[in-house]
């Protein structure tokens, strides 16, 4: 547990891939109305279908350590990976965070995201942890990559 707390603090103090960069296909701004956490996110995805790669996720965020760490982890675990893998990671993170502590998370799938497993026991904080991930999926919609999200929702990815 101490290691998880250290990981969260490290990602929140030194967020990975922070700062808005170009090129990008979509930019979104999300706010958690419950606590005021904010994230502006840009995504750069190249290729199509199963060949799509997340080239960059850049962001400017303001919020609690959980929100900041989760967005940093999202960027670190996603950049350079196939979009299909990133969407699998998103689903695993969402399942873990909304499990009320039942799902401890799979480090093989979500990497440093397992550090956020304890958040699932605090429903008010789940939105903080999911803020960056929700911004990411919204940016995918705005970039015209709905097909990848639809496949994920239908379980055919």
Short mmCIF file of N, CA and C in Angstrom, two decimals:
data_model
loop_
_atom_site.label_atom_id
_atom_site.label_comp_id
_atom_site.label_asym_id
_atom_site.label_seq_id
_atom_site.Cartn_x
_atom_site.Cartn_y
_atom_site.Cartn_z
N UNK A 1 0.82 -1.20 0.00
CA UNK A 1 0.00 0.00 0.00
C UNK A 1 0.87 1.26 0.00
N UNK A 2 1.97 1.23 0.74
CA UNK A 2 2.86 2.39 0.76
C UNK A 2 3.45 2.65 -0.62
N UNK A 3 3.77 1.57 -1.35
CA UNK A 3 4.29 1.72 -2.70
C UNK A 3 3.26 2.39 -3.59
N UNK A 4 1.99 2.01 -3.45
CA UNK A 4 0.92 2.62 -4.23
C UNK A 4 0.80 4.10 -3.91
N UNK A 5 0.87 4.45 -2.63
CA UNK A 5 0.79 5.85 -2.23
C UNK A 5 1.96 6.64 -2.82
N UNK A 6 3.14 6.04 -2.81
CA UNK A 6 4.32 6.70 -3.39
C UNK A 6 4.14 6.91 -4.89
N UNK A 7 3.60 5.92 -5.58
CA UNK A 7 3.36 6.04 -7.02
C UNK A 7 2.39 7.17 -7.32
N UNK A 8 1.31 7.24 -6.55
CA UNK A 8 0.32 8.31 -6.75
C UNK A 8 0.96 9.66 -6.51
N UNK A 9 1.71 9.80 -5.42
CA UNK A 9 2.36 11.08 -5.12
C UNK A 9 3.38 11.45 -6.20
N UNK A 10 4.15 10.46 -6.67
CA UNK A 10 5.15 10.72 -7.71
C UNK A 10 4.49 11.21 -8.99
N UNK A 11 3.41 10.53 -9.42
CA UNK A 11 2.72 10.95 -10.64
C UNK A 11 2.03 12.31 -10.47
N UNK A 12 1.56 12.62 -9.27
CA UNK A 12 0.89 13.91 -9.09
C UNK A 12 1.89 15.06 -8.97
N UNK A 13 3.05 14.80 -8.39
CA UNK A 13 4.08 15.85 -8.26
C UNK A 13 4.85 16.05 -9.56
N UNK A 14 5.09 14.96 -10.28
CA UNK A 14 5.85 15.01 -11.54
C UNK A 14 5.06 14.32 -12.63
N UNK A 15 3.96 14.96 -13.08
CA UNK A 15 3.10 14.31 -14.07
C UNK A 15 3.84 14.07 -15.39
N UNK A 16 3.66 12.86 -15.92
CA UNK A 16 4.29 12.45 -17.16
C UNK A 16 3.53 13.01 -18.37
N UNK A 17 4.26 13.55 -19.33
CA UNK A 17 3.70 14.02 -20.60
C UNK A 17 2.76 15.22 -20.44
N UNK A 18 2.89 15.98 -19.35
CA UNK A 18 2.06 17.16 -19.14
C UNK A 18 2.48 18.27 -20.09
N UNK A 19 1.57 19.17 -20.35
CA UNK A 19 1.80 20.28 -21.27
C UNK A 19 1.14 19.96 -22.60
N UNK A 20 0.47 20.94 -23.17
CA UNK A 20 -0.24 20.72 -24.43
C UNK A 20 0.72 20.80 -25.60
N UNK A 21 0.66 19.79 -26.48
CA UNK A 21 1.58 19.71 -27.62
C UNK A 21 0.82 19.54 -28.93
N UNK A 22 1.54 19.80 -30.00
CA UNK A 22 1.04 19.54 -31.36
C UNK A 22 1.93 18.47 -31.96
N UNK A 23 1.45 17.75 -32.95
CA UNK A 23 0.13 17.79 -33.59
C UNK A 23 -0.91 17.07 -32.73
N UNK A 24 -2.18 17.33 -33.03
CA UNK A 24 -3.27 16.65 -32.35
C UNK A 24 -4.50 16.66 -33.25
N UNK A 25 -5.33 15.64 -33.08
CA UNK A 25 -6.57 15.55 -33.86
C UNK A 25 -7.77 16.10 -33.09
N UNK A 26 -7.70 16.09 -31.77
CA UNK A 26 -8.83 16.56 -30.98
C UNK A 26 -8.32 17.12 -29.66
N UNK A 27 -9.05 18.13 -29.18
CA UNK A 27 -8.78 18.71 -27.87
C UNK A 27 -10.10 18.82 -27.13
N UNK A 28 -10.11 18.38 -25.89
CA UNK A 28 -11.32 18.45 -25.06
C UNK A 28 -10.97 19.07 -23.71
N UNK A 29 -11.99 19.58 -23.06
CA UNK A 29 -11.83 20.13 -21.71
C UNK A 29 -12.92 19.51 -20.85
N UNK A 30 -12.52 18.85 -19.77
CA UNK A 30 -13.47 18.22 -18.85
C UNK A 30 -13.28 18.79 -17.45
N UNK A 31 -14.39 18.92 -16.74
CA UNK A 31 -14.40 19.40 -15.36
C UNK A 31 -15.21 18.42 -14.53
N UNK A 32 -14.70 18.08 -13.37
CA UNK A 32 -15.45 17.28 -12.42
C UNK A 32 -16.24 18.28 -11.57
N UNK A 33 -17.56 18.38 -11.78
CA UNK A 33 -18.34 19.40 -11.07
C UNK A 33 -18.40 19.15 -9.56
N UNK A 34 -18.13 17.94 -9.13
CA UNK A 34 -18.18 17.61 -7.71
C UNK A 34 -17.06 18.30 -6.93
N UNK A 35 -15.85 18.34 -7.54
CA UNK A 35 -14.71 18.87 -6.78
C UNK A 35 -13.97 20.00 -7.50
N UNK A 36 -14.24 20.19 -8.79
CA UNK A 36 -13.58 21.26 -9.52
C UNK A 36 -12.32 20.86 -10.27
N UNK A 37 -11.91 19.58 -10.20
CA UNK A 37 -10.76 19.13 -10.98
C UNK A 37 -11.02 19.40 -12.46
N UNK A 38 -9.97 19.76 -13.19
CA UNK A 38 -10.09 20.07 -14.61
C UNK A 38 -8.97 19.43 -15.40
N UNK A 39 -9.26 19.09 -16.65
CA UNK A 39 -8.23 18.62 -17.57
C UNK A 39 -8.57 19.09 -18.98
N UNK A 40 -7.57 19.63 -19.65
CA UNK A 40 -7.65 19.89 -21.07
C UNK A 40 -6.71 18.88 -21.70
N UNK A 41 -7.23 18.11 -22.66
CA UNK A 41 -6.45 17.02 -23.22
C UNK A 41 -6.44 17.09 -24.74
N UNK A 42 -5.27 16.78 -25.30
CA UNK A 42 -5.12 16.64 -26.74
C UNK A 42 -4.64 15.21 -27.03
N UNK A 43 -5.18 14.64 -28.11
CA UNK A 43 -4.71 13.31 -28.51
C UNK A 43 -4.23 13.35 -29.95
N UNK A 44 -3.23 12.52 -30.21
CA UNK A 44 -2.69 12.35 -31.56
C UNK A 44 -2.61 10.86 -31.82
N UNK A 45 -3.49 10.37 -32.72
CA UNK A 45 -3.56 8.96 -33.06
C UNK A 45 -3.34 8.82 -34.55
N UNK A 46 -2.45 7.92 -34.93
CA UNK A 46 -2.18 7.69 -36.35
C UNK A 46 -2.63 6.28 -36.74
N UNK A 47 -2.84 6.08 -38.02
CA UNK A 47 -3.26 4.77 -38.51
C UNK A 47 -4.75 4.57 -38.37
N UNK A 48 -5.21 3.48 -38.94
CA UNK A 48 -6.64 3.17 -38.92
C UNK A 48 -6.88 1.76 -38.39
N UNK A 49 -8.08 1.53 -37.89
CA UNK A 49 -8.48 0.21 -37.43
C UNK A 49 -7.51 -0.38 -36.43
N UNK A 50 -7.17 -1.65 -36.63
CA UNK A 50 -6.27 -2.33 -35.69
C UNK A 50 -4.84 -1.82 -35.78
N UNK A 51 -4.56 -1.00 -36.79
CA UNK A 51 -3.22 -0.43 -36.97
C UNK A 51 -3.06 0.94 -36.27
N UNK A 52 -4.14 1.45 -35.67
CA UNK A 52 -4.10 2.77 -35.02
C UNK A 52 -3.18 2.74 -33.80
N UNK A 53 -2.34 3.75 -33.70
CA UNK A 53 -1.38 3.89 -32.60
C UNK A 53 -1.62 5.23 -31.90
N UNK A 54 -1.62 5.22 -30.58
CA UNK A 54 -1.70 6.46 -29.80
C UNK A 54 -0.30 7.05 -29.79
N UNK A 55 -0.09 8.06 -30.62
CA UNK A 55 1.23 8.68 -30.74
C UNK A 55 1.51 9.64 -29.59
N UNK A 56 0.47 10.36 -29.14
CA UNK A 56 0.68 11.33 -28.06
C UNK A 56 -0.63 11.61 -27.34
N UNK A 57 -0.51 11.82 -26.05
CA UNK A 57 -1.56 12.35 -25.20
C UNK A 57 -0.89 13.47 -24.43
N UNK A 58 -1.37 14.68 -24.65
CA UNK A 58 -0.82 15.81 -23.90
C UNK A 58 -1.97 16.47 -23.15
N UNK A 59 -1.65 17.09 -22.04
CA UNK A 59 -2.73 17.62 -21.21
C UNK A 59 -2.23 18.74 -20.31
N UNK A 60 -3.18 19.53 -19.89
CA UNK A 60 -2.97 20.54 -18.87
C UNK A 60 -4.04 20.25 -17.83
N UNK A 61 -3.64 19.95 -16.61
CA UNK A 61 -4.60 19.53 -15.59
C UNK A 61 -4.40 20.30 -14.30
N UNK A 62 -5.48 20.43 -13.58
CA UNK A 62 -5.48 21.10 -12.29
C UNK A 62 -6.43 20.31 -11.41
N UNK A 63 -5.94 19.80 -10.30
CA UNK A 63 -6.83 19.03 -9.44
C UNK A 63 -6.09 18.33 -8.32
N UNK A 64 -6.81 17.40 -7.72
CA UNK A 64 -6.26 16.65 -6.58
C UNK A 64 -5.20 15.67 -7.05
N UNK A 65 -4.49 15.09 -6.10
CA UNK A 65 -3.41 14.16 -6.44
C UNK A 65 -3.94 12.93 -7.18
N UNK A 66 -5.13 12.47 -6.87
CA UNK A 66 -5.69 11.30 -7.55
C UNK A 66 -5.97 11.62 -9.01
N UNK A 67 -6.59 12.74 -9.26
CA UNK A 67 -6.90 13.15 -10.64
C UNK A 67 -5.62 13.35 -11.45
N UNK A 68 -4.66 14.04 -10.87
CA UNK A 68 -3.39 14.31 -11.56
C UNK A 68 -2.63 13.01 -11.83
N UNK A 69 -2.56 12.14 -10.82
CA UNK A 69 -1.83 10.88 -10.98
C UNK A 69 -2.49 9.99 -12.03
N UNK A 70 -3.80 9.92 -12.01
CA UNK A 70 -4.50 9.06 -12.96
C UNK A 70 -4.29 9.53 -14.39
N UNK A 71 -4.32 10.83 -14.63
CA UNK A 71 -4.10 11.36 -15.97
C UNK A 71 -2.66 11.13 -16.41
N UNK A 72 -1.72 11.29 -15.49
CA UNK A 72 -0.32 11.01 -15.79
C UNK A 72 -0.12 9.54 -16.15
N UNK A 73 -0.76 8.66 -15.39
CA UNK A 73 -0.68 7.22 -15.65
C UNK A 73 -1.30 6.89 -17.01
N UNK A 74 -2.43 7.51 -17.30
CA UNK A 74 -3.06 7.31 -18.61
C UNK A 74 -2.07 7.61 -19.74
N UNK A 75 -1.43 8.77 -19.67
CA UNK A 75 -0.48 9.15 -20.72
C UNK A 75 0.69 8.17 -20.77
N UNK A 76 1.25 7.86 -19.63
CA UNK A 76 2.42 6.98 -19.59
C UNK A 76 2.10 5.57 -20.11
N UNK A 77 0.93 5.06 -19.77
CA UNK A 77 0.56 3.70 -20.18
C UNK A 77 0.01 3.63 -21.60
N UNK A 78 -0.23 4.77 -22.25
CA UNK A 78 -0.89 4.77 -23.55
C UNK A 78 -0.02 5.18 -24.72
N UNK A 79 0.86 6.14 -24.52
CA UNK A 79 1.65 6.68 -25.63
C UNK A 79 2.53 5.60 -26.24
N UNK A 80 2.41 5.47 -27.57
CA UNK A 80 3.20 4.50 -28.31
C UNK A 80 2.56 3.13 -28.42
N UNK A 81 1.39 2.97 -27.85
CA UNK A 81 0.71 1.67 -27.87
C UNK A 81 -0.43 1.66 -28.87
N UNK A 82 -0.81 0.49 -29.36
CA UNK A 82 -1.97 0.39 -30.25
C UNK A 82 -3.23 0.86 -29.53
N UNK A 83 -4.09 1.54 -30.27
CA UNK A 83 -5.33 2.06 -29.69
C UNK A 83 -6.16 0.94 -29.09
N UNK A 84 -6.19 -0.21 -29.71
CA UNK A 84 -6.97 -1.33 -29.17
C UNK A 84 -6.49 -1.72 -27.77
N UNK A 85 -5.17 -1.72 -27.56
CA UNK A 85 -4.63 -2.03 -26.23
C UNK A 85 -4.99 -0.94 -25.22
N UNK A 86 -4.91 0.31 -25.65
CA UNK A 86 -5.22 1.43 -24.75
C UNK A 86 -6.69 1.36 -24.33
N UNK A 87 -7.57 1.00 -25.26
CA UNK A 87 -8.98 0.89 -24.91
C UNK A 87 -9.23 -0.28 -23.96
N UNK A 88 -8.47 -1.35 -24.09
CA UNK A 88 -8.55 -2.46 -23.15
C UNK A 88 -8.10 -2.00 -21.77
N UNK A 89 -7.04 -1.20 -21.73
CA UNK A 89 -6.56 -0.63 -20.46
C UNK A 89 -7.62 0.26 -19.84
N UNK A 90 -8.27 1.09 -20.67
CA UNK A 90 -9.34 1.96 -20.18
C UNK A 90 -10.45 1.14 -19.53
N UNK A 91 -10.89 0.09 -20.22
CA UNK A 91 -11.96 -0.76 -19.68
C UNK A 91 -11.54 -1.41 -18.36
N UNK A 92 -10.30 -1.86 -18.28
CA UNK A 92 -9.81 -2.48 -17.05
C UNK A 92 -9.73 -1.46 -15.91
N UNK A 93 -9.30 -0.24 -16.21
CA UNK A 93 -9.25 0.82 -15.19
C UNK A 93 -10.66 1.14 -14.70
N UNK A 94 -11.57 1.32 -15.64
CA UNK A 94 -12.95 1.66 -15.29
C UNK A 94 -13.56 0.54 -14.44
N UNK A 95 -13.34 -0.72 -14.82
CA UNK A 95 -13.87 -1.84 -14.06
C UNK A 95 -13.30 -1.86 -12.64
N UNK A 96 -11.99 -1.64 -12.52
CA UNK A 96 -11.36 -1.64 -11.21
C UNK A 96 -11.90 -0.50 -10.35
N UNK A 97 -11.96 0.70 -10.92
CA UNK A 97 -12.35 1.87 -10.14
C UNK A 97 -13.82 1.87 -9.74
N UNK A 98 -14.66 1.20 -10.50
CA UNK A 98 -16.09 1.18 -10.17
C UNK A 98 -16.50 -0.11 -9.47
N UNK A 99 -15.54 -0.92 -9.07
CA UNK A 99 -15.83 -2.23 -8.46
C UNK A 99 -16.10 -2.17 -6.96
N UNK A 100 -15.98 -1.01 -6.36
CA UNK A 100 -16.14 -0.86 -4.91
C UNK A 100 -15.16 -1.73 -4.13
N UNK A 101 -13.99 -1.94 -4.73
CA UNK A 101 -12.94 -2.70 -4.07
C UNK A 101 -12.91 -4.17 -4.41
N UNK A 102 -13.85 -4.65 -5.20
CA UNK A 102 -13.92 -6.07 -5.57
C UNK A 102 -12.83 -6.47 -6.57
N UNK A 103 -12.46 -5.55 -7.46
CA UNK A 103 -11.47 -5.81 -8.52
C UNK A 103 -10.16 -5.13 -8.14
N UNK A 104 -9.11 -5.89 -7.82
CA UNK A 104 -7.84 -5.28 -7.41
C UNK A 104 -7.03 -4.72 -8.58
N UNK A 105 -7.47 -4.99 -9.80
CA UNK A 105 -6.75 -4.52 -10.98
C UNK A 105 -5.66 -5.49 -11.38
N UNK A 106 -5.35 -5.50 -12.66
CA UNK A 106 -4.34 -6.40 -13.21
C UNK A 106 -3.17 -5.56 -13.71
N UNK A 107 -2.05 -5.65 -13.01
CA UNK A 107 -0.88 -4.84 -13.37
C UNK A 107 -0.41 -5.11 -14.79
N UNK A 108 -0.63 -6.32 -15.29
CA UNK A 108 -0.25 -6.64 -16.67
C UNK A 108 -1.03 -5.81 -17.68
N UNK A 109 -2.24 -5.41 -17.32
CA UNK A 109 -3.11 -4.66 -18.23
C UNK A 109 -3.03 -3.16 -17.96
N UNK A 110 -3.03 -2.75 -16.69
CA UNK A 110 -3.12 -1.33 -16.38
C UNK A 110 -1.84 -0.72 -15.80
N UNK A 111 -0.79 -1.49 -15.69
CA UNK A 111 0.49 -0.95 -15.23
C UNK A 111 0.37 -0.23 -13.90
N UNK A 112 0.91 0.99 -13.84
CA UNK A 112 0.87 1.78 -12.61
C UNK A 112 -0.54 2.12 -12.16
N UNK A 113 -1.52 1.90 -13.02
CA UNK A 113 -2.91 2.16 -12.66
C UNK A 113 -3.37 1.38 -11.44
N UNK A 114 -2.72 0.24 -11.15
CA UNK A 114 -3.10 -0.54 -9.96
C UNK A 114 -2.91 0.28 -8.68
N UNK A 115 -2.06 1.28 -8.73
CA UNK A 115 -1.86 2.13 -7.55
C UNK A 115 -3.15 2.83 -7.14
N UNK A 116 -4.09 2.95 -8.07
CA UNK A 116 -5.35 3.64 -7.79
C UNK A 116 -6.46 2.69 -7.33
N UNK A 117 -6.13 1.42 -7.12
CA UNK A 117 -7.16 0.44 -6.75
C UNK A 117 -7.91 0.82 -5.48
N UNK A 118 -7.25 1.43 -4.52
CA UNK A 118 -7.90 1.82 -3.27
C UNK A 118 -8.97 2.88 -3.45
N UNK A 119 -8.89 3.64 -4.54
CA UNK A 119 -9.89 4.69 -4.80
C UNK A 119 -11.29 4.09 -4.94
N UNK A 120 -11.37 2.86 -5.42
CA UNK A 120 -12.66 2.21 -5.64
C UNK A 120 -13.50 2.14 -4.37
N UNK A 121 -12.87 2.21 -3.22
CA UNK A 121 -13.59 2.14 -1.95
C UNK A 121 -14.16 3.49 -1.52
N UNK A 122 -13.88 4.53 -2.31
CA UNK A 122 -14.35 5.88 -1.99
C UNK A 122 -15.10 6.44 -3.20
N UNK A 123 -16.41 6.16 -3.30
CA UNK A 123 -17.18 6.54 -4.49
C UNK A 123 -17.03 8.00 -4.90
N UNK A 124 -16.86 8.90 -3.96
CA UNK A 124 -16.72 10.32 -4.30
C UNK A 124 -15.42 10.60 -5.05
N UNK A 125 -14.42 9.73 -4.91
CA UNK A 125 -13.13 9.95 -5.54
C UNK A 125 -13.00 9.25 -6.90
N UNK A 126 -13.93 8.34 -7.20
CA UNK A 126 -13.86 7.60 -8.47
C UNK A 126 -13.90 8.56 -9.66
N UNK A 127 -14.74 9.60 -9.57
CA UNK A 127 -14.81 10.57 -10.67
C UNK A 127 -13.48 11.29 -10.85
N UNK A 128 -12.77 11.52 -9.77
CA UNK A 128 -11.45 12.15 -9.86
C UNK A 128 -10.50 11.25 -10.66
N UNK A 129 -10.51 9.97 -10.33
CA UNK A 129 -9.60 9.03 -10.98
C UNK A 129 -9.97 8.79 -12.44
N UNK A 130 -11.25 8.92 -12.78
CA UNK A 130 -11.68 8.66 -14.15
C UNK A 130 -11.69 9.91 -15.04
N UNK A 131 -11.46 11.08 -14.48
CA UNK A 131 -11.56 12.33 -15.25
C UNK A 131 -10.72 12.31 -16.52
N UNK A 132 -9.44 12.02 -16.42
CA UNK A 132 -8.57 12.00 -17.59
C UNK A 132 -8.98 10.93 -18.58
N UNK A 133 -9.40 9.76 -18.09
CA UNK A 133 -9.81 8.66 -18.96
C UNK A 133 -11.08 9.01 -19.73
N UNK A 134 -12.00 9.70 -19.08
CA UNK A 134 -13.22 10.13 -19.76
C UNK A 134 -12.90 11.19 -20.81
N UNK A 135 -11.97 12.08 -20.49
CA UNK A 135 -11.54 13.07 -21.47
C UNK A 135 -10.91 12.38 -22.68
N UNK A 136 -10.12 11.35 -22.43
CA UNK A 136 -9.48 10.60 -23.52
C UNK A 136 -10.53 10.00 -24.45
N UNK A 137 -11.54 9.32 -23.89
CA UNK A 137 -12.55 8.69 -24.75
C UNK A 137 -13.39 9.75 -25.48
N UNK A 138 -13.64 10.88 -24.83
CA UNK A 138 -14.34 11.98 -25.50
C UNK A 138 -13.51 12.51 -26.67
N UNK A 139 -12.21 12.65 -26.46
CA UNK A 139 -11.33 13.13 -27.54
C UNK A 139 -11.32 12.13 -28.70
N UNK A 140 -11.37 10.83 -28.39
CA UNK A 140 -11.45 9.83 -29.46
C UNK A 140 -12.72 10.03 -30.28
N UNK A 141 -13.84 10.27 -29.61
CA UNK A 141 -15.09 10.55 -30.32
C UNK A 141 -14.93 11.76 -31.22
N UNK A 142 -14.37 12.82 -30.67
CA UNK A 142 -14.23 14.06 -31.43
C UNK A 142 -13.25 13.94 -32.58
N UNK A 143 -12.32 12.99 -32.48
CA UNK A 143 -11.33 12.82 -33.56
C UNK A 143 -11.85 11.91 -34.67
N UNK A 144 -13.09 11.45 -34.51
CA UNK A 144 -13.68 10.60 -35.54
C UNK A 144 -13.34 9.13 -35.38
N UNK A 145 -12.94 8.72 -34.20
CA UNK A 145 -12.56 7.32 -33.96
C UNK A 145 -13.65 6.58 -33.18
N UNK A 146 -14.89 6.88 -33.52
CA UNK A 146 -16.01 6.24 -32.84
C UNK A 146 -16.01 4.73 -33.07
N UNK A 147 -15.54 4.28 -34.23
CA UNK A 147 -15.56 2.84 -34.54
C UNK A 147 -14.80 2.04 -33.49
N UNK A 148 -13.66 2.54 -33.06
CA UNK A 148 -12.86 1.83 -32.05
C UNK A 148 -13.63 1.76 -30.73
N UNK A 149 -14.29 2.84 -30.36
CA UNK A 149 -15.06 2.84 -29.12
C UNK A 149 -16.29 1.95 -29.23
N UNK A 150 -16.93 1.95 -30.37
CA UNK A 150 -18.11 1.10 -30.58
C UNK A 150 -17.71 -0.37 -30.50
N UNK A 151 -16.58 -0.74 -31.09
CA UNK A 151 -16.11 -2.11 -31.01
C UNK A 151 -15.87 -2.51 -29.56
N UNK A 152 -15.28 -1.60 -28.78
CA UNK A 152 -15.01 -1.88 -27.38
C UNK A 152 -16.33 -2.10 -26.62
N UNK A 153 -17.29 -1.21 -26.85
CA UNK A 153 -18.58 -1.32 -26.16
C UNK A 153 -19.31 -2.60 -26.53
N UNK A 154 -19.13 -3.07 -27.77
CA UNK A 154 -19.79 -4.30 -28.22
C UNK A 154 -18.99 -5.54 -27.85
N UNK A 155 -17.77 -5.33 -27.33
CA UNK A 155 -16.93 -6.45 -26.94
C UNK A 155 -16.28 -7.18 -28.09
N UNK A 156 -16.10 -6.46 -29.22
CA UNK A 156 -15.51 -7.11 -30.39
C UNK A 156 -14.12 -6.60 -30.70
N UNK A 157 -13.52 -5.90 -29.78
CA UNK A 157 -12.19 -5.36 -30.08
C UNK A 157 -11.11 -6.39 -29.90
#
